[in-house]
PDB file of C-alpha atoms and ligand atoms in Angstrom:
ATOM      1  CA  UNK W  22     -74.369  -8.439   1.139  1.00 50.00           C
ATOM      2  CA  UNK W  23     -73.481  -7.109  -2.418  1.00 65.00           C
ATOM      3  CA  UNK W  24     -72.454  -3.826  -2.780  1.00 80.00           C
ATOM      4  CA  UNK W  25     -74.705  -1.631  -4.756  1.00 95.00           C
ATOM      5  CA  UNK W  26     -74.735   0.434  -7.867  1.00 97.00           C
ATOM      6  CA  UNK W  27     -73.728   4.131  -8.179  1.00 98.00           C
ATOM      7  CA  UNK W  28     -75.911   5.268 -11.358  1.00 98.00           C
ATOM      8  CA  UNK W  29     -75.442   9.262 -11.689  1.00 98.00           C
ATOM      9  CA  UNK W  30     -77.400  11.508 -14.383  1.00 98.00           C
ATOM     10  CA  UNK W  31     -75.142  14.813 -15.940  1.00 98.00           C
ATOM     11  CA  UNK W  32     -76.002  17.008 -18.319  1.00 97.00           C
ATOM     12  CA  UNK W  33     -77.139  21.161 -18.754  1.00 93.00           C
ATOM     13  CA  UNK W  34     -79.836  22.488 -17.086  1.00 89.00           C
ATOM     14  CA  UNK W  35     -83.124  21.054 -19.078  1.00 90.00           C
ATOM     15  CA  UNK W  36     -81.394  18.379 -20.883  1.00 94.00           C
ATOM     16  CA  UNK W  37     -84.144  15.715 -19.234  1.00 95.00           C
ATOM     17  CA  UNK W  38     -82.007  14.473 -16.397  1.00 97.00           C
ATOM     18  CA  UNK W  39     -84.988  14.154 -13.450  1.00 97.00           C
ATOM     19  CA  UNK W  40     -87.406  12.952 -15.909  1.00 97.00           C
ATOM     20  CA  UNK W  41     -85.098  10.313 -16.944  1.00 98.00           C
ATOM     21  CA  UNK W  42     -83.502   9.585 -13.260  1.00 98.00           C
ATOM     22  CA  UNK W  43     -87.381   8.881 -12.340  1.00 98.00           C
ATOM     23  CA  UNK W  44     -88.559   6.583 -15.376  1.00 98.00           C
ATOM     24  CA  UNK W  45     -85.247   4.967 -14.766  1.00 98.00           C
ATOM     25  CA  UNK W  46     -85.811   4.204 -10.572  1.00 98.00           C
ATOM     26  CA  UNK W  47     -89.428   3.805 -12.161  1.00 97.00           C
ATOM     27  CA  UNK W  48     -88.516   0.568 -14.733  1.00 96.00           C
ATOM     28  CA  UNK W  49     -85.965  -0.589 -11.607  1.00 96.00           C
ATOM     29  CA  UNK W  50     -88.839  -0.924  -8.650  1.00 96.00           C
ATOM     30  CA  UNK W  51     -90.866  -2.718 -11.610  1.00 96.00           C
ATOM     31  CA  UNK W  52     -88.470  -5.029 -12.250  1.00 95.00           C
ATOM     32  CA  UNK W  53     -87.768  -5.555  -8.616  1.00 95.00           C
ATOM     33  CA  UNK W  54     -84.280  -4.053  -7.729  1.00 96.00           C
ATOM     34  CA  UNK W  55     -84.135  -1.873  -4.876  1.00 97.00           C
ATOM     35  CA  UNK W  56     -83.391   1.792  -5.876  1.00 98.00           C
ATOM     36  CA  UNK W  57     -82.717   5.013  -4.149  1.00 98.00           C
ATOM     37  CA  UNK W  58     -83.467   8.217  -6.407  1.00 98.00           C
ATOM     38  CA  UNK W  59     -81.712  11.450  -5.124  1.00 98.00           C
ATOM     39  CA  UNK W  60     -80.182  14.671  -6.585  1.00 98.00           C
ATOM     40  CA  UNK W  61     -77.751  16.901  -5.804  1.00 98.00           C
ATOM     41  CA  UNK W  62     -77.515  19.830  -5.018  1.00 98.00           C
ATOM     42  CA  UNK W  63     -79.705  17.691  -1.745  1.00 98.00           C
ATOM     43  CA  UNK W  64     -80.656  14.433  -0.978  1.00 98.00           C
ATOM     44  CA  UNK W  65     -80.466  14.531   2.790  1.00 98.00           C
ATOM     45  CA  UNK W  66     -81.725  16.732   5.325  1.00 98.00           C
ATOM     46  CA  UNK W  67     -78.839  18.532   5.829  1.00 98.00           C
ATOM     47  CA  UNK W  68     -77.951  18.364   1.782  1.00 98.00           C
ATOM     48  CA  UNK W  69     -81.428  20.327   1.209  1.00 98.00           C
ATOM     49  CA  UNK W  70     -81.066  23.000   3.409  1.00 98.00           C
ATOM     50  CA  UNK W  71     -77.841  24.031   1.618  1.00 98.00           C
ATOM     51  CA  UNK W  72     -79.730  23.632  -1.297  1.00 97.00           C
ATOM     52  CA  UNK W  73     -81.967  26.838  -0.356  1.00 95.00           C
ATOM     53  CA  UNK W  74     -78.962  28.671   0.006  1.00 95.00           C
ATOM     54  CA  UNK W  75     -77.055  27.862  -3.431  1.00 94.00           C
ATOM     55  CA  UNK W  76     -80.507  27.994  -5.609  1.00 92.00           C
ATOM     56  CA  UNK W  77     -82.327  30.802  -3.950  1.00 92.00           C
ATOM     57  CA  UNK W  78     -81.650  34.506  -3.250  1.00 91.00           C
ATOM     58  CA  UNK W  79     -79.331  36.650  -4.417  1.00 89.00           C
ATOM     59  CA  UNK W  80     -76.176  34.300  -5.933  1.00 85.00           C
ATOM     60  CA  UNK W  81     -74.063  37.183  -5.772  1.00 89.00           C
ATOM     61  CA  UNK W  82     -74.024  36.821  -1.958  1.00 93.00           C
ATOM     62  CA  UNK W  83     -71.319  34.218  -2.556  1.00 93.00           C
ATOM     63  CA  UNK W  84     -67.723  34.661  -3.959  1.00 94.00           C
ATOM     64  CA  UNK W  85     -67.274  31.759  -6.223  1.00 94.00           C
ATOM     65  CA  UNK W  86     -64.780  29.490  -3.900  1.00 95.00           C
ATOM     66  CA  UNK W  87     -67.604  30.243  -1.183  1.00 96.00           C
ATOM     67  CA  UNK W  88     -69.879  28.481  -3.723  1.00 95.00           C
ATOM     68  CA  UNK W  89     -67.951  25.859  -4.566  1.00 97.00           C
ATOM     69  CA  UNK W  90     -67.385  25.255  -0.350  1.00 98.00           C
ATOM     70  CA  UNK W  91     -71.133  25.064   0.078  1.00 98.00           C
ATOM     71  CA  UNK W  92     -72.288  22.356  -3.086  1.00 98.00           C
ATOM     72  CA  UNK W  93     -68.717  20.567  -1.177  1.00 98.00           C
ATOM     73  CA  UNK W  94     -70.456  20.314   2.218  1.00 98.00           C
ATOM     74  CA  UNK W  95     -74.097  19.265   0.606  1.00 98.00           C
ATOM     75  CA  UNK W  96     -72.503  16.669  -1.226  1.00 98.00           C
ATOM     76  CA  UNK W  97     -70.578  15.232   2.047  1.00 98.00           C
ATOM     77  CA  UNK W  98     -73.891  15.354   4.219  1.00 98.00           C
ATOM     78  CA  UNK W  99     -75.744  13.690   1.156  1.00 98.00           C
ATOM     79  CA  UNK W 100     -72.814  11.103   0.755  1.00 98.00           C
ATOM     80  CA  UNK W 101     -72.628  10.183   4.411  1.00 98.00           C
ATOM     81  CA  UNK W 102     -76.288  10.288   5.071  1.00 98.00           C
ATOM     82  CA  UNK W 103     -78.190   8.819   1.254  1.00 98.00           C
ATOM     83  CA  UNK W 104     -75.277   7.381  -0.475  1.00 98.00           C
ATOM     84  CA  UNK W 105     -72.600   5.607   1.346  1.00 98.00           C
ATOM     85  CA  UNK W 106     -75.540   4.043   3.451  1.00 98.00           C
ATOM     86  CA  UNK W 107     -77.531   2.500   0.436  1.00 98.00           C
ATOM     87  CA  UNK W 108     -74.617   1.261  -1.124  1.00 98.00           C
ATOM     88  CA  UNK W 109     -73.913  -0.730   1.227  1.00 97.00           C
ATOM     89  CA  UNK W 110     -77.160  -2.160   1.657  1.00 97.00           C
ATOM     90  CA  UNK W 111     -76.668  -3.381  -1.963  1.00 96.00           C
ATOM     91  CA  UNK W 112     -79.028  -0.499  -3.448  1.00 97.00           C
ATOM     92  CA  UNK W 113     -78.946   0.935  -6.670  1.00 98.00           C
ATOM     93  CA  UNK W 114     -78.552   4.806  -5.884  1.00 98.00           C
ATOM     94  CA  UNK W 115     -79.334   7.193  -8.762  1.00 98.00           C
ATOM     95  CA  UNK W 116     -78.492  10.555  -8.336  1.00 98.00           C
ATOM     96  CA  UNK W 117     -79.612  13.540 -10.367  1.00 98.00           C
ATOM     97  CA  UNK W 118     -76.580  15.338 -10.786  1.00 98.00           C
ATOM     98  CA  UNK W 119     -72.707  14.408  -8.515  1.00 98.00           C
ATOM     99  CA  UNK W 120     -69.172  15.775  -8.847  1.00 98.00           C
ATOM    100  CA  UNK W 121     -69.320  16.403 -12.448  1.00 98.00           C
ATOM    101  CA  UNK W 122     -71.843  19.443 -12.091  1.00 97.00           C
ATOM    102  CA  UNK W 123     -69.261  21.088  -9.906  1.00 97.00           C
ATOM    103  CA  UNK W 124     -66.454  20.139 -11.976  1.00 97.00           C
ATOM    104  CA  UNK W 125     -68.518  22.225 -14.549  1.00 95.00           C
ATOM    105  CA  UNK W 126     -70.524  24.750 -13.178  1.00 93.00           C
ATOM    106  CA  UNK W 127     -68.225  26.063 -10.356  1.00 94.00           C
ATOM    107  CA  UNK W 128     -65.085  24.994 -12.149  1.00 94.00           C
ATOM    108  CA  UNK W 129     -65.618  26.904 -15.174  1.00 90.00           C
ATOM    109  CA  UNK W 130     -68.540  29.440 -14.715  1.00 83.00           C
ATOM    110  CA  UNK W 131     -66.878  31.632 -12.524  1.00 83.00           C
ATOM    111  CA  UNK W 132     -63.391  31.638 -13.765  1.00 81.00           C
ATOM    112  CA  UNK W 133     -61.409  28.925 -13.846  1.00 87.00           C
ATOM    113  CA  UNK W 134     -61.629  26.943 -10.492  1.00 95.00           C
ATOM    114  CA  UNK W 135     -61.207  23.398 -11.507  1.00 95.00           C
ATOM    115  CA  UNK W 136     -58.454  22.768  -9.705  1.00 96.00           C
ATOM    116  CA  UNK W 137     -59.707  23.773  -6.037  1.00 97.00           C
ATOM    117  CA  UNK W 138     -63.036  21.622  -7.202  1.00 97.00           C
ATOM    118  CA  UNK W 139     -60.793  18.448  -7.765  1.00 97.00           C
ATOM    119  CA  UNK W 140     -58.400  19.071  -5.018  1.00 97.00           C
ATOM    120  CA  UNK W 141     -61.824  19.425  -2.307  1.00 98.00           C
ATOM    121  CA  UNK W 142     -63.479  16.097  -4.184  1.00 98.00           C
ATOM    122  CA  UNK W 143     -59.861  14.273  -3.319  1.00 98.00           C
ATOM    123  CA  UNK W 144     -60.207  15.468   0.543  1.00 98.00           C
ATOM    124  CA  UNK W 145     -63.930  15.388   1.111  1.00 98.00           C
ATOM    125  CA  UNK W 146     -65.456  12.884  -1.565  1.00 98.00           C
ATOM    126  CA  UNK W 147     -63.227  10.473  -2.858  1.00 97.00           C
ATOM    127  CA  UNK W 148     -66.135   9.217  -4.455  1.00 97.00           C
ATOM    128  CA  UNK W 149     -66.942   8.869  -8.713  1.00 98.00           C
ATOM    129  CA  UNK W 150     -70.298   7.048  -9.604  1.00 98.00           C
ATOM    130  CA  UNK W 151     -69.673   3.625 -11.519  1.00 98.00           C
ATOM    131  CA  UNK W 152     -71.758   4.886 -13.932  1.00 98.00           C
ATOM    132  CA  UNK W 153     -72.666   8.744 -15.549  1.00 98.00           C
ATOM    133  CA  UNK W 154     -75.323   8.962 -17.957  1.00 98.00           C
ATOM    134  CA  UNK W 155     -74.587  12.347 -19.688  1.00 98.00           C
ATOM    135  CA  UNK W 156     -77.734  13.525 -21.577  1.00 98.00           C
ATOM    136  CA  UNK W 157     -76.365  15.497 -23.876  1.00 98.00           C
ATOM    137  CA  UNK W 158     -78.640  17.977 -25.458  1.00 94.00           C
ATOM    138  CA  UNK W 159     -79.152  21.255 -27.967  1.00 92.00           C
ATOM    139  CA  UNK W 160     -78.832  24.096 -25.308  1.00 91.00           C
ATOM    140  CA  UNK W 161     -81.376  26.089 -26.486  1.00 90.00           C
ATOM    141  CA  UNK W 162     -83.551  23.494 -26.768  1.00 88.00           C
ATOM    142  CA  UNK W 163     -82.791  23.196 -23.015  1.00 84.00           C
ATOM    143  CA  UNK W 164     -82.905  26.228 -21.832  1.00 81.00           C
ATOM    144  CA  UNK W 165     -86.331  26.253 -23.288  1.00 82.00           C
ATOM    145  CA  UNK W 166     -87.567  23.140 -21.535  1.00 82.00           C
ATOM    146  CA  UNK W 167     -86.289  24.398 -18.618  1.00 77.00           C
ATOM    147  CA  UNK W 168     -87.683  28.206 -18.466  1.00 75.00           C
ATOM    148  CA  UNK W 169     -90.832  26.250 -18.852  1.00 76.00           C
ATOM    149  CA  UNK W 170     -91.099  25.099 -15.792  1.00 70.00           C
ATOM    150  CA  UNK W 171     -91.107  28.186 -13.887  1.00 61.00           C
ATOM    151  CA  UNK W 172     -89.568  27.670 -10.475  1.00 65.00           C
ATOM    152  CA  UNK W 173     -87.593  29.165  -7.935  1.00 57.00           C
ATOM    153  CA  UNK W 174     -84.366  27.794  -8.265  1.00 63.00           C
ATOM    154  CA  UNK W 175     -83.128  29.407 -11.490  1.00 56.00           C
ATOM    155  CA  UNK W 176     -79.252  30.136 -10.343  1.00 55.00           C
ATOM    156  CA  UNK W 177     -77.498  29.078 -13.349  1.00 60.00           C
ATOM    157  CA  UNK W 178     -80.398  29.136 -16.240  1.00 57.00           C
ATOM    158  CA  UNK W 179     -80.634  32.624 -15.526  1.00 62.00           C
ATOM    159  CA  UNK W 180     -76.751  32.967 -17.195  1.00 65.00           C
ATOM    160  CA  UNK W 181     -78.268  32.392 -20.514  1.00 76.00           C
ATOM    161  CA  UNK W 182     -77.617  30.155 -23.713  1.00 84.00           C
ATOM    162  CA  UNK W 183     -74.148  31.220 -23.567  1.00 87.00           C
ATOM    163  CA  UNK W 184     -73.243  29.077 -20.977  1.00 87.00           C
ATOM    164  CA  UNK W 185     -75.211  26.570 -21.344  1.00 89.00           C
ATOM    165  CA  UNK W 186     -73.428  25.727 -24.591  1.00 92.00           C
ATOM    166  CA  UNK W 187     -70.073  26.035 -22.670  1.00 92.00           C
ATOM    167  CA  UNK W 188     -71.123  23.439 -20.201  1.00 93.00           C
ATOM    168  CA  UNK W 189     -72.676  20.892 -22.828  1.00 95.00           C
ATOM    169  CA  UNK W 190     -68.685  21.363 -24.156  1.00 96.00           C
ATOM    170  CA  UNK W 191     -67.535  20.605 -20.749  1.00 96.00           C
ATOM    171  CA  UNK W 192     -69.284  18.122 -20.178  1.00 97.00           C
ATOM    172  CA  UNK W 193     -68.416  16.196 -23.558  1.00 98.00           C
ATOM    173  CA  UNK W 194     -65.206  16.590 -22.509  1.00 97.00           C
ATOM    174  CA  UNK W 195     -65.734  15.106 -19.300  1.00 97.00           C
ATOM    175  CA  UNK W 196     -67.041  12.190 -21.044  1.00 98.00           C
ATOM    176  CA  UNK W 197     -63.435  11.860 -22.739  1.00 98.00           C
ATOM    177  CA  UNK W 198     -61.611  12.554 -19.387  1.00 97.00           C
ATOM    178  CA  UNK W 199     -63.350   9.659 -17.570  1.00 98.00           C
ATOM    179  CA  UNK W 200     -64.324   7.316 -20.175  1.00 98.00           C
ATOM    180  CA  UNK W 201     -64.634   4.194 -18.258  1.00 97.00           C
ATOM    181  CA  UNK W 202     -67.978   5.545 -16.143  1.00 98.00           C
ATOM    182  CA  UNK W 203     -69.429   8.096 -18.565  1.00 98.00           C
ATOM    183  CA  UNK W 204     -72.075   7.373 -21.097  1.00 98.00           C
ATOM    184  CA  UNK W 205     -73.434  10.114 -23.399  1.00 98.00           C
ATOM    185  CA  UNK W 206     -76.902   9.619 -24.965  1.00 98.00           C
ATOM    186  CA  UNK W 207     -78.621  11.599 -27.369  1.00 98.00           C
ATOM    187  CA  UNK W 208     -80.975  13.783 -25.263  1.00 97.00           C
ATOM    188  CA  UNK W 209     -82.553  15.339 -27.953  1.00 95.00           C
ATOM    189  CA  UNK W 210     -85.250  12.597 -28.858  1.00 95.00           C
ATOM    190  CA  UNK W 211     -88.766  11.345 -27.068  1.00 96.00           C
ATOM    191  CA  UNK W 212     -88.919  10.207 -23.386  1.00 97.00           C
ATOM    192  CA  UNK W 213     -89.458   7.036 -23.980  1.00 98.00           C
ATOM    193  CA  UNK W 214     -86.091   6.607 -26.640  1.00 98.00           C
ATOM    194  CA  UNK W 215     -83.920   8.378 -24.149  1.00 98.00           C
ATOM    195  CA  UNK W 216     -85.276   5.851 -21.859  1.00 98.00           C
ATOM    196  CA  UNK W 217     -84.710   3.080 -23.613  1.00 97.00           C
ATOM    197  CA  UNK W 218     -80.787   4.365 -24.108  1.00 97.00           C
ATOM    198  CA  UNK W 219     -80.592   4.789 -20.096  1.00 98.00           C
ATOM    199  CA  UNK W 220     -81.635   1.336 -19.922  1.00 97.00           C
ATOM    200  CA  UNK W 221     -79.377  -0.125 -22.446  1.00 96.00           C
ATOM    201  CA  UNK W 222     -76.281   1.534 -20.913  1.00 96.00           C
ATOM    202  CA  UNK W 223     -76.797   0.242 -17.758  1.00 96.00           C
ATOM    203  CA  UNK W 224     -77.495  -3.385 -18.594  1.00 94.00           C
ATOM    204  CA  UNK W 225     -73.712  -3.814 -18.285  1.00 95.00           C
ATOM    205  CA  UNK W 226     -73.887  -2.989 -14.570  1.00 94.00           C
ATOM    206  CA  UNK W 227     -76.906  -4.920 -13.731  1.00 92.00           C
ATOM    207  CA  UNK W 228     -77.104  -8.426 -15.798  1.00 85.00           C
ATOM    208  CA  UNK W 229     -80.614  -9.100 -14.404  1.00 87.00           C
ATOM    209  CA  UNK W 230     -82.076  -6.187 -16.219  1.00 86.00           C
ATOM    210  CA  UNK W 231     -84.370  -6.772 -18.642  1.00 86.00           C
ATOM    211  CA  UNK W 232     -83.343  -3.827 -20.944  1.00 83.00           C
TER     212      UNK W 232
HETATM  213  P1  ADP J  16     -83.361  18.526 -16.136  1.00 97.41           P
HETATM  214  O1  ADP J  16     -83.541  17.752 -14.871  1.00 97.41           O
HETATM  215  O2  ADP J  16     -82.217  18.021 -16.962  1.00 97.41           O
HETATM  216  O3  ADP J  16     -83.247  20.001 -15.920  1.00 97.41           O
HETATM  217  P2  ADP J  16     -86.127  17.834 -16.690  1.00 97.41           P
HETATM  218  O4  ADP J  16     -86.179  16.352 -16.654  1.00 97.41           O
HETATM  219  O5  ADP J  16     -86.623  18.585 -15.498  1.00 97.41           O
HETATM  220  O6  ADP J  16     -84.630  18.304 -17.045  1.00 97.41           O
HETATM  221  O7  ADP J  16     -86.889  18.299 -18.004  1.00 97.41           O
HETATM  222  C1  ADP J  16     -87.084  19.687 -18.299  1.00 97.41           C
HETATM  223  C2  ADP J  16     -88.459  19.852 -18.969  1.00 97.41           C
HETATM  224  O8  ADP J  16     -88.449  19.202 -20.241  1.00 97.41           O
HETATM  225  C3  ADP J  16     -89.586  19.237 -18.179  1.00 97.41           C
HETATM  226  O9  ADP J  16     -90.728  20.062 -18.314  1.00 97.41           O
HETATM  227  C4  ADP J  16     -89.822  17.867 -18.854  1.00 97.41           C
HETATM  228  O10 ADP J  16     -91.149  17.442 -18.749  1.00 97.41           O
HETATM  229  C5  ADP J  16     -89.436  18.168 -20.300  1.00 97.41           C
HETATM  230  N1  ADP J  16     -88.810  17.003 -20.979  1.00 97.41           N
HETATM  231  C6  ADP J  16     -87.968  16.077 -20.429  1.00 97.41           C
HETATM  232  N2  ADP J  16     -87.560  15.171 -21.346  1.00 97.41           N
HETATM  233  C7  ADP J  16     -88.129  15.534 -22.514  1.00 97.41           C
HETATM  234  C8  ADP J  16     -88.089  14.989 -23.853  1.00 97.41           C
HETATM  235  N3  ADP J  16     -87.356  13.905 -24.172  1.00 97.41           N
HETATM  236  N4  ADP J  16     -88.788  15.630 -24.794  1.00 97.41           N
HETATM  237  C9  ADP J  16     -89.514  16.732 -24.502  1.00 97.41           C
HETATM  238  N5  ADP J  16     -89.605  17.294 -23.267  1.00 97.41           N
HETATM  239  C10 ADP J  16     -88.925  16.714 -22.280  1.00 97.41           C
HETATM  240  P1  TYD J  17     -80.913  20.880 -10.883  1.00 97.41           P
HETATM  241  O1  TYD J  17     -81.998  20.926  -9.883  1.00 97.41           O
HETATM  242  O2  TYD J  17     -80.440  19.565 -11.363  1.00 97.41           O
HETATM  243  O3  TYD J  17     -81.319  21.819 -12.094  1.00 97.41           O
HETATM  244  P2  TYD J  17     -81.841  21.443 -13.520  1.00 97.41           P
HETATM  245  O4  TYD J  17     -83.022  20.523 -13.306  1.00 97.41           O
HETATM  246  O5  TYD J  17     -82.210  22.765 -14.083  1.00 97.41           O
HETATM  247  O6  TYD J  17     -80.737  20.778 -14.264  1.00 97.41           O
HETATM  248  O7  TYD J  17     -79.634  21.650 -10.349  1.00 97.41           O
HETATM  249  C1  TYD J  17     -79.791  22.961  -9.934  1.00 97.41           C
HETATM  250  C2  TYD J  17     -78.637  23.825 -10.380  1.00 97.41           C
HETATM  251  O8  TYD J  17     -77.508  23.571  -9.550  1.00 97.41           O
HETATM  252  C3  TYD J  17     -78.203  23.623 -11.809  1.00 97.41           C
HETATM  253  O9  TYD J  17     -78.285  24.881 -12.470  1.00 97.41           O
HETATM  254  C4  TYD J  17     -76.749  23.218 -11.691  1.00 97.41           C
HETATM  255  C5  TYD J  17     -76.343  23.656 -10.327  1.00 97.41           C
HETATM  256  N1  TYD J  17     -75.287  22.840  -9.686  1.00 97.41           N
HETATM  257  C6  TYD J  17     -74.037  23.393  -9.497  1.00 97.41           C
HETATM  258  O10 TYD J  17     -73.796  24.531  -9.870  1.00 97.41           O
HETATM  259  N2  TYD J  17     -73.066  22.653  -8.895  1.00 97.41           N
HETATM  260  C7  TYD J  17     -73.278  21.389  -8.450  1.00 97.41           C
HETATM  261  O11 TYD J  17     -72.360  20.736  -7.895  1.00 97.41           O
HETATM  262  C8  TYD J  17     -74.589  20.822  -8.643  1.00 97.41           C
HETATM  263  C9  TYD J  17     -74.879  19.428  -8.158  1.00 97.41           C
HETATM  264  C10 TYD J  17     -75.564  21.588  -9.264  1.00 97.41           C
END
């Protein structure tokens, strides 16, 4: 059996990440390849419930490194329960937000923790998608789209346009840190031409695509 594909979406809150990670898994099944979607923080049972607890409620009931411990254990439930397991089965897995959201969000919101964040992803991950899709985007324009949709998980839009424009930063500079996997695409256009972009990035990973 061929191992699969490890596609992961990045980018600030609003930037279009689900609604491309679905049209994406969307064109795949269409086409025929077997896909997985899944997002993080969740994506297994487990990975969900923890979700609850980092999204919702008071986020003050956490010290930062508490934080960073608890999107750590999600991502090791969803990795040994969604990921690992559909890999192997020669799936493509796409995953709305991985590692690099921690890297940003609790290594740099809350002070500078990057270095616990990349020590913890050495002992409990050891994992990097083969390919990020970084939709990078204007972050008030984001923070916009995203107020829009009025739910109850508002943890780090509620911080304001101020950090959203430090994490669009971060994460172009993630892009230059790891530039074999990461690809950035212009965010900031229709559905459908952001789409098209996803689908021409990947084509190197999956030569039957019809991009
Ligand atoms: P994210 O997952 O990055 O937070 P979403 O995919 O949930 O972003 O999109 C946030 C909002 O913006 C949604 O209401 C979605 O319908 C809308 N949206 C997504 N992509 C675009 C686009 N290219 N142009 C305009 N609106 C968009
Ligand atoms: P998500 O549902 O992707 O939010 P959005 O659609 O608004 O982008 O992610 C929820 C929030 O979780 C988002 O504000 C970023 C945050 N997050 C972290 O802080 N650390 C992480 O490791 C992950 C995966 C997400």
């Amino acid at each position: 059996m061929t191992a699969g594909v490890f596609v992961s979406f990045e980018g600030i809150d609003g930037s279009g990440k689900s609604t491309q990670a679905r049209r994406l898994a969307a064109a795949l099944d269409k086409q025929g390849f077997s896909t997985v979607l899944t997002r993080e923080p969740g994506g297994s049972p487990g990975a969900e419930e923890i979700r609850s607890l980092v999204l919702q409620g008071d986020p003050d009931r956490w010290s930062a490194e508490t934080e960073l411990l608890l999107f750590t254990a999600a991502r090791r439930d969803h990795l040994e329960r969604t990921i690992r397991p559909a890999l192997a089965a020669g799936q493509i897995v796409i995953c709305d937000r991985f590692a690099d959201s921690t890297r940003m969000y609790q290594g740099l919101s809350r002070g500078d923790l990057r270095r616990h964040v990349d020590q913890l992803h050495t002992l409990m991950i050891g994992t990097e998608p083969d390919v990020t899709l970084l939709i990078d985007m204007d972050p008030e324009a984001g923070l916009r789209r995203a107020k829009s949709r009025q739910t109850a998980e508002e943890r780090f839009e509620n911080f304001g346009v101020e950090l959203q424009q430090r994490m669009r930063s971060g994460f172009l500079e993630l892009a230059q840190e790891f530039p074999d996997r990461f690809r950035v695409i212009d965010g900031n256009r229709s559905e459908p031409d952001v789409a098209r972009d996803v689908r021409q990035a990947l084509s190197p990973y999956l030569p039957e695509l019809d991009a």
